[in-house]
Short mmCIF file of C-alpha atoms and ligand atoms in Angstrom, two decimals:
data_model
loop_
_atom_site.label_atom_id
_atom_site.label_comp_id
_atom_site.label_asym_id
_atom_site.label_seq_id
_atom_site.Cartn_x
_atom_site.Cartn_y
_atom_site.Cartn_z
CA MET A 1 0.00 0.00 0.00
CA VAL A 2 2.99 2.29 -0.37
CA GLY A 3 1.29 3.90 -3.35
CA ILE A 4 -1.76 4.78 -1.33
CA PHE A 5 0.37 6.05 1.53
CA SER A 6 2.29 8.43 -0.63
CA ARG A 7 -0.79 9.65 -2.47
CA ARG A 8 -1.78 11.58 0.64
CA GLN A 9 1.47 13.53 0.75
CA PHE A 10 -0.10 16.75 -0.39
CA ALA A 11 2.67 19.16 0.46
CA SER A 12 5.18 17.54 -1.82
CA ALA A 13 2.61 17.67 -4.59
CA THR A 14 1.84 21.29 -4.01
CA GLY A 15 5.48 22.26 -4.14
CA LEU A 16 6.40 25.34 -2.19
CA SER A 17 2.92 26.37 -1.28
CA ALA A 18 -0.81 35.09 2.73
CA LEU A 19 -3.13 39.09 3.52
CA GLY A 20 -4.97 37.96 6.40
CA ILE A 21 -8.56 36.98 6.36
CA ALA A 22 -10.98 39.80 6.99
CA ALA A 23 -11.84 40.05 10.64
CA THR A 24 -15.47 39.17 11.25
CA ALA A 25 -17.88 41.70 12.65
CA ALA A 26 -17.66 40.04 16.06
CA GLY A 27 -16.86 42.60 18.70
CA ALA A 28 -14.05 42.28 21.19
CA LYS A 29 -16.39 41.04 23.91
CA GLU A 30 -17.83 38.30 21.76
CA ARG A 31 -14.34 37.23 20.77
CA GLU A 32 -13.28 37.08 24.38
CA MET A 33 -16.33 34.96 25.26
CA LYS A 34 -15.71 32.62 22.35
CA SER A 35 -12.14 31.88 23.27
CA ALA A 36 -12.71 31.60 27.01
CA PRO A 37 -12.67 27.93 27.98
CA ASP A 38 -15.58 26.58 29.96
CA PRO A 39 -14.32 27.21 33.51
CA HIS A 40 -16.47 24.48 35.05
CA THR A 41 -14.95 21.51 33.31
CA ALA A 42 -11.45 20.12 32.99
CA GLY A 43 -10.56 19.87 29.31
CA GLY A 44 -13.40 22.23 28.47
CA PHE A 45 -13.94 23.88 25.08
CA PRO A 46 -15.07 27.49 24.68
CA TYR A 47 -18.73 28.37 25.13
CA GLY A 48 -20.64 27.99 21.90
CA PHE A 49 -18.08 25.65 20.33
CA VAL A 50 -19.76 24.01 17.32
CA TRP A 51 -19.81 20.21 17.52
CA GLY A 52 -20.70 18.55 14.26
CA THR A 53 -20.29 15.62 11.97
CA ALA A 54 -19.82 15.42 8.21
CA THR A 55 -20.59 13.48 5.02
CA SER A 56 -20.57 14.12 1.28
CA SER A 57 -23.14 13.56 -1.44
CA TYR A 58 -21.56 10.93 -3.66
CA GLN A 59 -20.32 8.98 -0.66
CA ILE A 60 -23.77 8.47 0.87
CA GLU A 61 -26.69 9.46 -1.34
CA GLY A 62 -26.98 6.66 -3.90
CA ALA A 63 -30.10 7.13 -6.10
CA VAL A 64 -27.84 8.13 -8.95
CA ASP A 65 -30.53 7.73 -11.60
CA GLU A 66 -33.44 9.22 -9.72
CA ASP A 67 -35.46 12.38 -10.09
CA GLY A 68 -33.49 13.77 -12.98
CA ARG A 69 -29.98 13.69 -11.49
CA GLY A 70 -27.24 14.01 -14.11
CA ARG A 71 -24.01 11.99 -14.27
CA SER A 72 -20.95 13.06 -12.30
CA ILE A 73 -17.31 12.31 -12.98
CA TRP A 74 -17.38 9.89 -10.03
CA ASP A 75 -20.22 7.88 -11.61
CA VAL A 76 -18.11 7.41 -14.70
CA PHE A 77 -14.86 6.82 -12.81
CA SER A 78 -16.27 4.29 -10.33
CA HIS A 79 -17.77 2.32 -13.23
CA THR A 80 -14.40 2.16 -14.98
CA PRO A 81 -12.90 -1.28 -14.31
CA GLY A 82 -9.88 -1.25 -12.01
CA LYS A 83 -10.39 2.22 -10.55
CA ILE A 84 -12.05 1.23 -7.25
CA LEU A 85 -10.13 -1.26 -5.15
CA ASP A 86 -13.09 -3.47 -4.25
CA GLY A 87 -14.96 -2.92 -7.50
CA THR A 88 -17.92 -1.15 -5.85
CA THR A 89 -19.57 2.13 -6.91
CA GLY A 90 -21.61 4.85 -5.26
CA ASP A 91 -24.76 3.77 -7.14
CA ARG A 92 -26.50 2.82 -3.94
CA ALA A 93 -23.94 3.75 -1.24
CA ASN A 94 -25.93 4.39 1.97
CA ASP A 95 -29.17 5.10 0.12
CA HIS A 96 -29.27 8.31 2.11
CA TYR A 97 -31.43 9.88 -0.60
CA HIS A 98 -34.31 7.73 0.67
CA ARG A 99 -33.19 7.30 4.28
CA TYR A 100 -32.26 10.86 5.12
CA LYS A 101 -34.85 11.07 7.90
CA GLU A 102 -33.33 8.08 9.65
CA ASP A 103 -29.88 9.63 9.22
CA VAL A 104 -30.98 12.93 10.70
CA ARG A 105 -32.23 10.93 13.70
CA LEU A 106 -28.75 9.43 14.04
CA ILE A 107 -27.23 12.91 14.20
CA LYS A 108 -29.80 13.91 16.79
CA GLU A 109 -29.05 10.84 18.90
CA LEU A 110 -25.39 11.79 18.75
CA GLY A 111 -26.22 15.18 20.20
CA ALA A 112 -24.40 17.02 17.39
CA LYS A 113 -25.76 20.48 16.74
CA ALA A 114 -24.30 20.90 13.28
CA TYR A 115 -24.14 18.73 10.19
CA ARG A 116 -21.85 19.31 7.23
CA PHE A 117 -23.20 17.75 4.03
CA SER A 118 -22.54 18.45 0.39
CA VAL A 119 -24.90 19.20 -2.44
CA SER A 120 -24.60 17.06 -5.53
CA TRP A 121 -24.08 19.61 -8.30
CA PRO A 122 -25.48 17.26 -11.03
CA ARG A 123 -28.61 16.71 -8.93
CA LEU A 124 -29.34 20.44 -9.14
CA PHE A 125 -27.93 21.02 -12.62
CA PRO A 126 -27.85 17.72 -14.54
CA GLN A 127 -25.61 19.28 -17.20
CA GLY A 128 -23.69 21.47 -14.75
CA ASP A 129 -25.21 24.61 -16.24
CA GLY A 130 -28.44 25.54 -17.97
CA ALA A 131 -31.82 24.59 -16.53
CA PRO A 132 -32.00 23.56 -12.86
CA ASN A 133 -33.71 20.35 -11.80
CA PRO A 134 -36.50 21.22 -9.32
CA LYS A 135 -36.67 17.68 -7.93
CA GLY A 136 -33.01 17.85 -6.99
CA LEU A 137 -33.60 21.06 -5.11
CA ASP A 138 -36.61 19.51 -3.37
CA PHE A 139 -34.38 16.86 -1.84
CA TYR A 140 -32.09 19.43 -0.20
CA ASN A 141 -35.10 21.44 0.95
CA ARG A 142 -36.47 18.33 2.65
CA LEU A 143 -33.11 17.51 4.21
CA ILE A 144 -32.53 21.04 5.51
CA ASP A 145 -36.05 21.26 6.95
CA GLU A 146 -35.63 17.92 8.66
CA LEU A 147 -32.31 19.02 10.17
CA LEU A 148 -33.70 22.30 11.45
CA ALA A 149 -36.78 20.59 12.89
CA SER A 150 -34.36 18.35 14.80
CA GLY A 151 -32.34 21.29 16.16
CA ILE A 152 -29.37 20.65 13.87
CA GLU A 153 -27.73 23.45 11.92
CA PRO A 154 -27.07 22.66 8.24
CA TRP A 155 -23.54 23.50 7.03
CA LEU A 156 -23.46 23.13 3.27
CA THR A 157 -20.52 22.23 1.02
CA LEU A 158 -20.96 23.19 -2.62
CA TYR A 159 -18.36 20.91 -4.12
CA HIS A 160 -17.18 17.59 -2.72
CA TRP A 161 -15.74 16.27 -5.98
CA ASP A 162 -18.84 15.13 -7.91
CA LEU A 163 -18.39 17.40 -10.92
CA PRO A 164 -21.13 17.11 -13.58
CA GLN A 165 -19.76 14.80 -16.27
CA SER A 166 -21.12 17.11 -18.92
CA LEU A 167 -18.69 19.86 -17.81
CA GLN A 168 -15.85 17.37 -18.00
CA GLU A 169 -16.83 16.41 -21.53
CA ARG A 170 -17.56 19.88 -22.85
CA PHE A 171 -14.82 21.90 -21.13
CA GLY A 172 -12.28 19.46 -19.68
CA GLY A 173 -13.63 20.05 -16.17
CA TRP A 174 -11.45 22.30 -14.00
CA ARG A 175 -8.98 22.73 -16.86
CA SER A 176 -11.25 25.46 -18.14
CA THR A 177 -12.51 28.68 -16.59
CA GLU A 178 -15.87 27.82 -18.21
CA THR A 179 -16.28 25.35 -15.33
CA CYS A 180 -15.39 28.11 -12.84
CA LYS A 181 -18.17 30.28 -14.31
CA ALA A 182 -20.66 27.41 -14.17
CA PHE A 183 -19.66 26.86 -10.54
CA ALA A 184 -20.35 30.50 -9.72
CA ASP A 185 -23.83 30.24 -11.31
CA TYR A 186 -24.53 27.06 -9.35
CA ALA A 187 -23.32 28.78 -6.14
CA ALA A 188 -25.61 31.75 -6.86
CA PHE A 189 -28.58 29.43 -7.33
CA VAL A 190 -27.89 27.58 -4.07
CA ALA A 191 -27.43 30.87 -2.24
CA GLU A 192 -30.69 32.26 -3.58
CA ARG A 193 -32.73 29.19 -2.72
CA LEU A 194 -31.19 27.94 0.51
CA THR A 195 -29.57 30.73 2.53
CA ASP A 196 -32.89 31.54 4.16
CA ARG A 197 -32.02 28.47 6.27
CA VAL A 198 -28.36 27.65 5.61
CA LYS A 199 -26.07 30.12 7.35
CA HIS A 200 -22.67 28.57 6.58
CA ILE A 201 -21.33 27.51 3.19
CA PHE A 202 -18.07 25.77 2.34
CA THR A 203 -17.07 26.38 -1.26
CA LEU A 204 -14.67 23.61 -2.32
CA ASN A 205 -13.76 20.53 -0.34
CA GLU A 206 -10.04 19.79 -0.62
CA SER A 207 -8.86 21.48 -3.77
CA GLY A 208 -5.50 19.94 -2.81
CA ARG A 209 -6.86 16.49 -3.36
CA PHE A 210 -9.19 16.70 -6.30
CA VAL A 211 -6.65 18.68 -8.30
CA TYR A 212 -3.52 16.62 -7.66
CA PHE A 213 -5.18 13.21 -7.60
CA GLY A 214 -7.78 13.92 -10.25
CA TYR A 215 -5.52 15.71 -12.74
CA GLY A 216 -1.96 14.84 -11.64
CA SER A 217 -1.62 11.23 -10.52
CA GLY A 218 -4.98 10.17 -11.96
CA ILE A 219 -5.91 8.17 -8.84
CA ASP A 220 -9.22 10.03 -8.38
CA ALA A 221 -11.83 11.12 -10.94
CA PRO A 222 -11.50 12.22 -13.69
CA GLY A 223 -8.34 10.12 -13.72
CA LEU A 224 -6.05 12.41 -15.74
CA THR A 225 -2.28 12.61 -15.64
CA LEU A 226 -1.48 16.06 -16.92
CA SER A 227 1.81 17.95 -17.03
CA LYS A 228 3.02 20.01 -14.08
CA ALA A 229 2.08 23.24 -15.89
CA GLU A 230 -1.44 22.02 -16.59
CA VAL A 231 -1.92 20.79 -13.03
CA ASN A 232 -0.79 24.18 -11.70
CA GLN A 233 -3.34 25.82 -13.98
CA VAL A 234 -6.10 23.50 -12.72
CA ARG A 235 -5.14 24.36 -9.15
CA HIS A 236 -5.31 28.06 -10.03
CA ASN A 237 -8.72 27.54 -11.62
CA SER A 238 -9.96 25.89 -8.43
CA ALA A 239 -8.91 28.96 -6.45
CA LEU A 240 -10.66 31.14 -9.03
CA ALA A 241 -13.82 29.04 -8.74
CA HIS A 242 -13.71 29.47 -4.97
CA GLY A 243 -13.39 33.25 -5.29
CA LEU A 244 -16.17 33.52 -7.88
CA ALA A 245 -18.44 31.45 -5.63
CA VAL A 246 -17.71 33.73 -2.65
CA GLN A 247 -18.73 36.72 -4.75
CA ALA A 248 -21.83 34.97 -6.11
CA ILE A 249 -23.05 33.98 -2.64
CA ARG A 250 -22.47 37.52 -1.31
CA ALA A 251 -24.42 38.92 -4.26
CA ARG A 252 -27.33 36.49 -4.25
CA GLY A 253 -27.53 35.00 -0.74
CA ARG A 254 -28.98 36.42 2.44
CA ALA A 255 -26.84 39.04 4.16
CA GLY A 256 -24.78 37.48 6.92
CA THR A 257 -24.21 34.12 5.20
CA LYS A 258 -20.77 32.93 6.30
CA ILE A 259 -18.49 31.51 3.61
CA GLY A 260 -15.13 29.76 3.54
CA PRO A 261 -13.15 26.97 1.89
CA ALA A 262 -12.57 23.50 3.40
CA GLU A 263 -8.99 22.67 2.53
CA ASN A 264 -6.78 19.70 3.24
CA ILE A 265 -4.06 22.06 4.32
CA ALA A 266 -0.58 20.60 3.79
CA ALA A 267 0.06 19.89 7.47
CA CYS A 268 3.54 21.12 8.46
CA LEU A 269 4.49 21.09 12.11
CA PRO A 270 7.63 21.55 14.19
CA ALA A 271 9.56 18.32 14.78
CA PHE A 272 9.45 19.29 18.44
CA ASP A 273 8.45 22.31 20.47
CA ALA A 274 11.49 24.61 20.21
CA PRO A 275 11.04 28.25 19.13
CA GLU A 276 13.35 27.97 16.10
CA HIS A 277 11.47 24.93 14.76
CA VAL A 278 8.12 26.58 15.40
CA ARG A 279 9.24 29.58 13.35
CA ALA A 280 10.51 27.26 10.61
CA ALA A 281 7.19 25.35 10.56
CA GLU A 282 5.39 28.68 10.16
CA ILE A 283 7.44 29.49 7.05
CA ALA A 284 6.94 25.96 5.74
CA LEU A 285 3.17 25.98 6.27
CA ARG A 286 2.80 29.18 4.27
CA GLU A 287 5.02 27.99 1.44
CA MET A 288 3.59 24.48 1.23
CA ASN A 289 0.12 26.00 0.90
CA ALA A 290 1.12 28.71 -1.55
CA SER A 291 -0.94 27.37 -4.42
CA PHE A 292 -4.33 27.58 -2.70
CA LEU A 293 -4.80 28.79 0.88
CA ASN A 294 -2.09 31.40 0.64
CA VAL A 295 -3.30 32.88 -2.62
CA VAL A 296 -6.89 32.78 -1.33
CA LEU A 297 -5.98 34.53 1.91
CA GLU A 298 -3.16 36.78 0.71
CA GLY A 299 -4.10 37.45 -2.89
CA LYS A 300 -0.71 36.55 -4.33
CA TYR A 301 1.53 33.63 -5.10
CA THR A 302 4.67 33.59 -2.98
CA ASP A 303 8.00 34.31 -4.65
CA ALA A 304 9.27 30.88 -3.64
CA PHE A 305 6.27 29.18 -5.28
CA LEU A 306 6.70 31.12 -8.52
CA LYS A 307 10.41 30.30 -8.52
CA TRP A 308 9.70 26.61 -7.87
CA ALA A 309 7.07 26.48 -10.61
CA GLY A 310 9.24 28.42 -13.09
CA ALA A 311 7.92 28.09 -16.62
CA ASP A 312 5.16 25.80 -15.28
CA ALA A 313 3.63 28.53 -13.10
CA PRO A 314 -0.07 29.16 -13.67
CA LYS A 315 -1.06 31.98 -16.01
CA PHE A 316 -3.17 34.56 -14.21
CA SER A 317 -4.26 38.19 -14.24
CA ALA A 318 -4.32 40.75 -11.45
CA GLU A 319 -8.11 40.72 -11.70
CA GLU A 320 -8.14 36.96 -11.05
CA LEU A 321 -6.00 37.38 -7.94
CA ARG A 322 -8.47 40.00 -6.72
CA ILE A 323 -11.38 37.57 -7.20
CA ILE A 324 -9.52 34.66 -5.63
CA SER A 325 -8.81 36.68 -2.50
CA SER A 326 -12.39 37.89 -1.98
CA PRO A 327 -12.66 38.10 1.83
CA VAL A 328 -13.97 34.97 3.53
CA ASP A 329 -15.59 34.62 6.95
CA PHE A 330 -13.82 31.49 8.11
CA VAL A 331 -11.34 28.87 7.01
CA GLY A 332 -12.19 25.17 7.16
CA LEU A 333 -9.25 22.84 7.70
CA ASN A 334 -9.49 19.10 7.13
CA ILE A 335 -6.89 17.66 9.49
CA TYR A 336 -6.09 13.98 9.66
CA ALA A 337 -2.38 13.20 9.66
CA PRO A 338 0.94 15.00 10.12
CA GLU A 339 2.42 15.47 6.69
CA GLN A 340 5.78 17.18 7.13
CA TYR A 341 7.83 17.46 10.30
CA ILE A 342 9.94 20.60 10.04
CA VAL A 343 13.18 21.83 11.57
CA ALA A 344 14.94 25.18 11.25
CA ALA A 345 17.61 25.56 8.57
CA ASP A 346 20.23 28.28 8.15
CA HIS A 347 19.67 28.39 4.38
CA ALA A 348 16.75 29.76 2.37
CA PRO A 349 13.80 29.34 2.79
CA GLY A 350 14.63 28.78 6.47
CA PHE A 351 13.33 25.26 7.01
CA SER A 352 14.07 21.63 6.24
CA VAL A 353 11.59 18.81 5.85
CA LEU A 354 12.56 15.69 7.77
CA PRO A 355 12.20 12.27 6.17
CA MET A 356 9.25 10.30 7.52
CA PRO A 357 10.37 7.15 9.35
CA ALA A 358 9.00 3.92 7.88
CA SER A 359 8.00 2.90 11.40
CA PHE A 360 5.72 5.93 11.92
CA PRO A 361 2.46 4.52 13.37
CA HIS A 362 -0.73 4.76 11.37
CA MET A 363 -4.38 3.83 11.64
CA SER A 364 -6.23 1.29 9.51
CA SER A 365 -5.65 3.49 6.43
CA ASP A 366 -1.93 3.41 5.65
CA TRP A 367 -1.86 7.12 4.87
CA LEU A 368 -3.45 8.05 8.20
CA ARG A 369 -0.42 8.57 10.46
CA ILE A 370 -1.20 9.20 14.08
CA GLY A 371 -0.04 12.67 15.08
CA PRO A 372 -2.51 14.29 17.48
CA GLU A 373 -0.30 17.40 17.80
CA THR A 374 -1.14 18.17 14.15
CA ILE A 375 -4.54 19.51 15.21
CA TYR A 376 -2.84 21.80 17.71
CA TRP A 377 0.03 23.12 15.62
CA VAL A 378 -1.60 23.54 12.24
CA PRO A 379 -4.51 25.78 13.38
CA ARG A 380 -2.15 27.69 15.68
CA LEU A 381 0.34 28.40 12.91
CA ALA A 382 -2.37 29.06 10.30
CA ALA A 383 -4.09 31.58 12.59
CA LYS A 384 -0.79 33.40 13.07
CA ILE A 385 0.33 33.39 9.43
CA TRP A 386 -2.99 34.56 8.00
CA ASN A 387 -4.34 36.47 11.00
CA LEU A 388 -7.42 34.27 11.11
CA ASP A 389 -10.36 34.96 13.35
CA ALA A 390 -12.42 31.83 12.75
CA ILE A 391 -11.18 28.34 11.93
CA TYR A 392 -13.38 25.26 11.75
CA ILE A 393 -11.97 21.76 11.69
CA SER A 394 -14.11 20.77 8.72
CA GLU A 395 -12.98 17.13 8.93
CA ASN A 396 -11.11 14.90 11.34
CA GLY A 397 -11.58 11.22 12.05
CA THR A 398 -10.21 7.82 11.22
CA SER A 399 -10.88 4.52 9.55
CA SER A 400 -10.94 1.39 11.65
CA VAL A 401 -11.48 -2.29 10.85
CA ASP A 402 -14.65 -2.27 12.97
CA GLU A 403 -15.32 -5.98 13.21
CA PRO A 404 -18.36 -6.83 15.34
CA ALA A 405 -17.52 -8.55 18.66
CA PRO A 406 -19.23 -11.84 19.56
CA ASP A 407 -22.07 -9.87 21.13
CA GLY A 408 -22.60 -8.11 17.80
CA ARG A 409 -21.44 -4.70 18.98
CA ILE A 410 -18.50 -2.72 17.62
CA TYR A 411 -15.98 -1.66 20.24
CA ASP A 412 -13.87 0.71 18.15
CA THR A 413 -11.45 1.62 20.91
CA ASP A 414 -8.78 2.40 18.29
CA ARG A 415 -11.00 5.15 16.85
CA ILE A 416 -11.69 6.44 20.35
CA MET A 417 -7.95 6.45 21.09
CA TYR A 418 -7.37 8.52 17.95
CA LEU A 419 -10.23 10.94 18.63
CA ARG A 420 -9.56 11.54 22.31
CA ASN A 421 -5.90 12.30 21.61
CA TYR A 422 -6.69 14.66 18.73
CA LEU A 423 -9.45 16.36 20.71
CA ALA A 424 -7.17 16.81 23.73
CA GLN A 425 -4.73 18.64 21.44
CA LEU A 426 -7.54 20.69 19.96
CA GLN A 427 -8.63 21.65 23.45
CA ARG A 428 -5.04 22.70 24.17
CA ALA A 429 -5.28 25.00 21.14
CA THR A 430 -8.60 26.60 22.14
CA ALA A 431 -7.44 27.00 25.75
CA GLU A 432 -4.48 29.00 24.43
CA GLY A 433 -6.82 31.21 22.41
CA VAL A 434 -6.31 29.69 18.94
CA PRO A 435 -9.55 30.71 17.19
CA VAL A 436 -10.94 27.27 16.40
CA ARG A 437 -14.73 27.68 16.62
CA GLY A 438 -15.95 24.19 15.80
CA TYR A 439 -15.20 20.62 14.79
CA PHE A 440 -16.84 18.27 12.27
CA LEU A 441 -16.11 14.61 12.82
CA TRP A 442 -15.62 12.58 9.65
CA SER A 443 -17.85 10.73 9.32
CA LEU A 444 -21.39 10.29 10.55
CA MET A 445 -21.50 6.77 9.11
CA ASP A 446 -19.46 4.35 7.03
CA ASN A 447 -19.79 5.22 3.36
CA PHE A 448 -18.34 4.88 -0.12
CA GLU A 449 -14.67 5.73 0.51
CA TRP A 450 -13.70 6.79 -3.00
CA VAL A 451 -10.98 4.53 -4.42
CA PHE A 452 -11.25 2.23 -1.40
CA GLY A 453 -14.89 1.53 -2.20
CA LEU A 454 -16.82 0.16 0.76
CA ASN A 455 -13.65 -1.23 2.20
CA LYS A 456 -12.60 1.51 4.62
CA ARG A 457 -14.90 2.48 7.46
CA PHE A 458 -14.73 6.02 8.85
CA GLY A 459 -18.19 6.13 10.44
CA LEU A 460 -19.41 6.66 13.96
CA TYR A 461 -22.29 4.45 12.88
CA HIS A 462 -21.55 1.12 11.27
CA VAL A 463 -23.35 0.45 8.00
CA ASP A 464 -24.10 -3.05 6.76
CA PHE A 465 -23.96 -2.50 3.02
CA GLU A 466 -26.16 -5.53 2.35
CA THR A 467 -29.07 -4.56 4.58
CA LEU A 468 -28.13 -0.86 4.94
CA ARG A 469 -28.75 -1.17 8.65
CA ARG A 470 -27.02 1.54 10.71
CA THR A 471 -25.62 0.51 14.12
CA PRO A 472 -23.86 2.79 16.61
CA LYS A 473 -20.24 1.94 17.36
CA LEU A 474 -18.81 2.62 20.82
CA SER A 475 -17.42 5.88 19.44
CA VAL A 476 -20.99 7.23 19.22
CA SER A 477 -21.12 7.07 23.03
CA PHE A 478 -17.65 8.63 23.24
CA TYR A 479 -18.53 11.57 20.98
CA ARG A 480 -21.95 12.08 22.58
CA ASN A 481 -20.20 12.38 25.94
CA VAL A 482 -17.71 14.94 24.59
CA ILE A 483 -20.50 17.01 23.06
CA ALA A 484 -22.73 16.86 26.14
CA ARG A 485 -19.90 17.99 28.42
CA ASN A 486 -18.25 20.32 25.90
CA ALA A 487 -15.03 18.74 27.08
CA VAL A 488 -12.53 15.95 26.73
CA GLY A 489 -11.31 14.51 30.04
CA VAL A 490 -13.13 14.56 33.36
C1 LIG B 1 -11.08 13.40 3.07
C2 LIG B 1 -12.30 13.57 2.20
O1 LIG B 1 -9.97 13.63 2.27
O2 LIG B 1 -10.81 12.16 3.63
C3 LIG B 1 -13.40 12.59 2.52
O3 LIG B 1 -12.78 14.88 2.24
C4 LIG B 1 -12.81 11.20 2.64
O4 LIG B 1 -14.38 12.66 1.51
C5 LIG B 1 -11.79 11.13 3.78
O5 LIG B 1 -13.82 10.26 2.85
C6 LIG B 1 -11.07 9.79 3.82
O6 LIG B 1 -10.27 9.67 2.67
P1 LIG B 1 -9.96 8.30 1.94
O7 LIG B 1 -8.99 8.65 0.85
O8 LIG B 1 -9.34 7.41 2.95
O9 LIG B 1 -11.24 7.76 1.40
#
């Protein structure tokens, strides 16, 4: 599985990867309240901390041929022999399209107050642009209403990789700015129809993955292996699409709608806690994220990135940089594994990346190294570099083998080990005033895990993919306890 392991090494793919995010309207008092830990509980999180869980459309919905939904690149890719390790597809997945009420009940039983889901673009626009499909919109209206009636806040992701196939065929997908324009129109439509009830929107989920794996290594849909220059251009187009969507939502959504990206930030952290390595990790984090987060938040590509890319640098205009850096309200960070351990160096650019030992421990997914301090250091450094006021951990969680015990229950103590260690480090961050405002556990339930098919289980709820029965794992009790007490530890 070495291939799979290395496919998650985003920073190396991004190459050498910053104006701060606009401060929100929150006054000083509110800010103080938000970052004050709950004084009544050991290991407490700030008042009002958002506890949530997350899924994505293609991974759970199924019903790929129903109610006028168009094809996505993942429909085509998963049906291409040899692409999915266990030969499965998302055709049925969790059948969430029909069972969404049951799934909302699961979230309620968990005690989570927020749910991050994604809209399937081809369900709303079967061709990606042109006429919308009213039945597709009806589904998300029903889902959102059900969530709100259950006291759960809907957090909507516009793009979690299921690009309409038609845009791939007509424009080459994200290779063309035509797709960016279609994305902005789709974002405007969603904003117009849903922001009466949806107050938070993530634009793109993990540009860093769908660009490099979809267009570089070809592991993910659409399965292309383009040149470095073309991949850099696709990455640039993804940033442009993000910026255009921010503008479209501001123009067409309700005032006060909060918007931000959800990025798999290339996770650089100091090899150990010494001031010189911390400073070096700060430089590294900015450079390793130069091609998306930094240009989104700073409005420019760093000199080191442009030098690294050389003749393969993306082509862009000043106007595009202005659009890309449209102010956002928060930054979503998907944090799973440490990616680069950094030490100080006395040569430019001031840091060295240490080799990763072969013996580094990992979870059931080979790529998922166990480094709880990642969720402390990365938000802390990101907040400092980009002067952030609101960070959400838009994903964190782990796969586990999850075999039922003789009594039929699933005692996923390995997942609980992972979560309690990561959450303890997250609490350390919030207690020190790092502006992390919420956390979305990936995932609510086992689902279609992209190239792994149904073979990797990330859920709090176990799903039997024959019967589609959902069963709580022990980690449901763990997370419910954390949420109820707003704390890790006792
Ligand atoms: C994140 C994605 O990268 O990681 C999720 O946003 C995905 O959609 C999760 O399910 C696990 O990734 P993988 O590659 O193990 O399926």
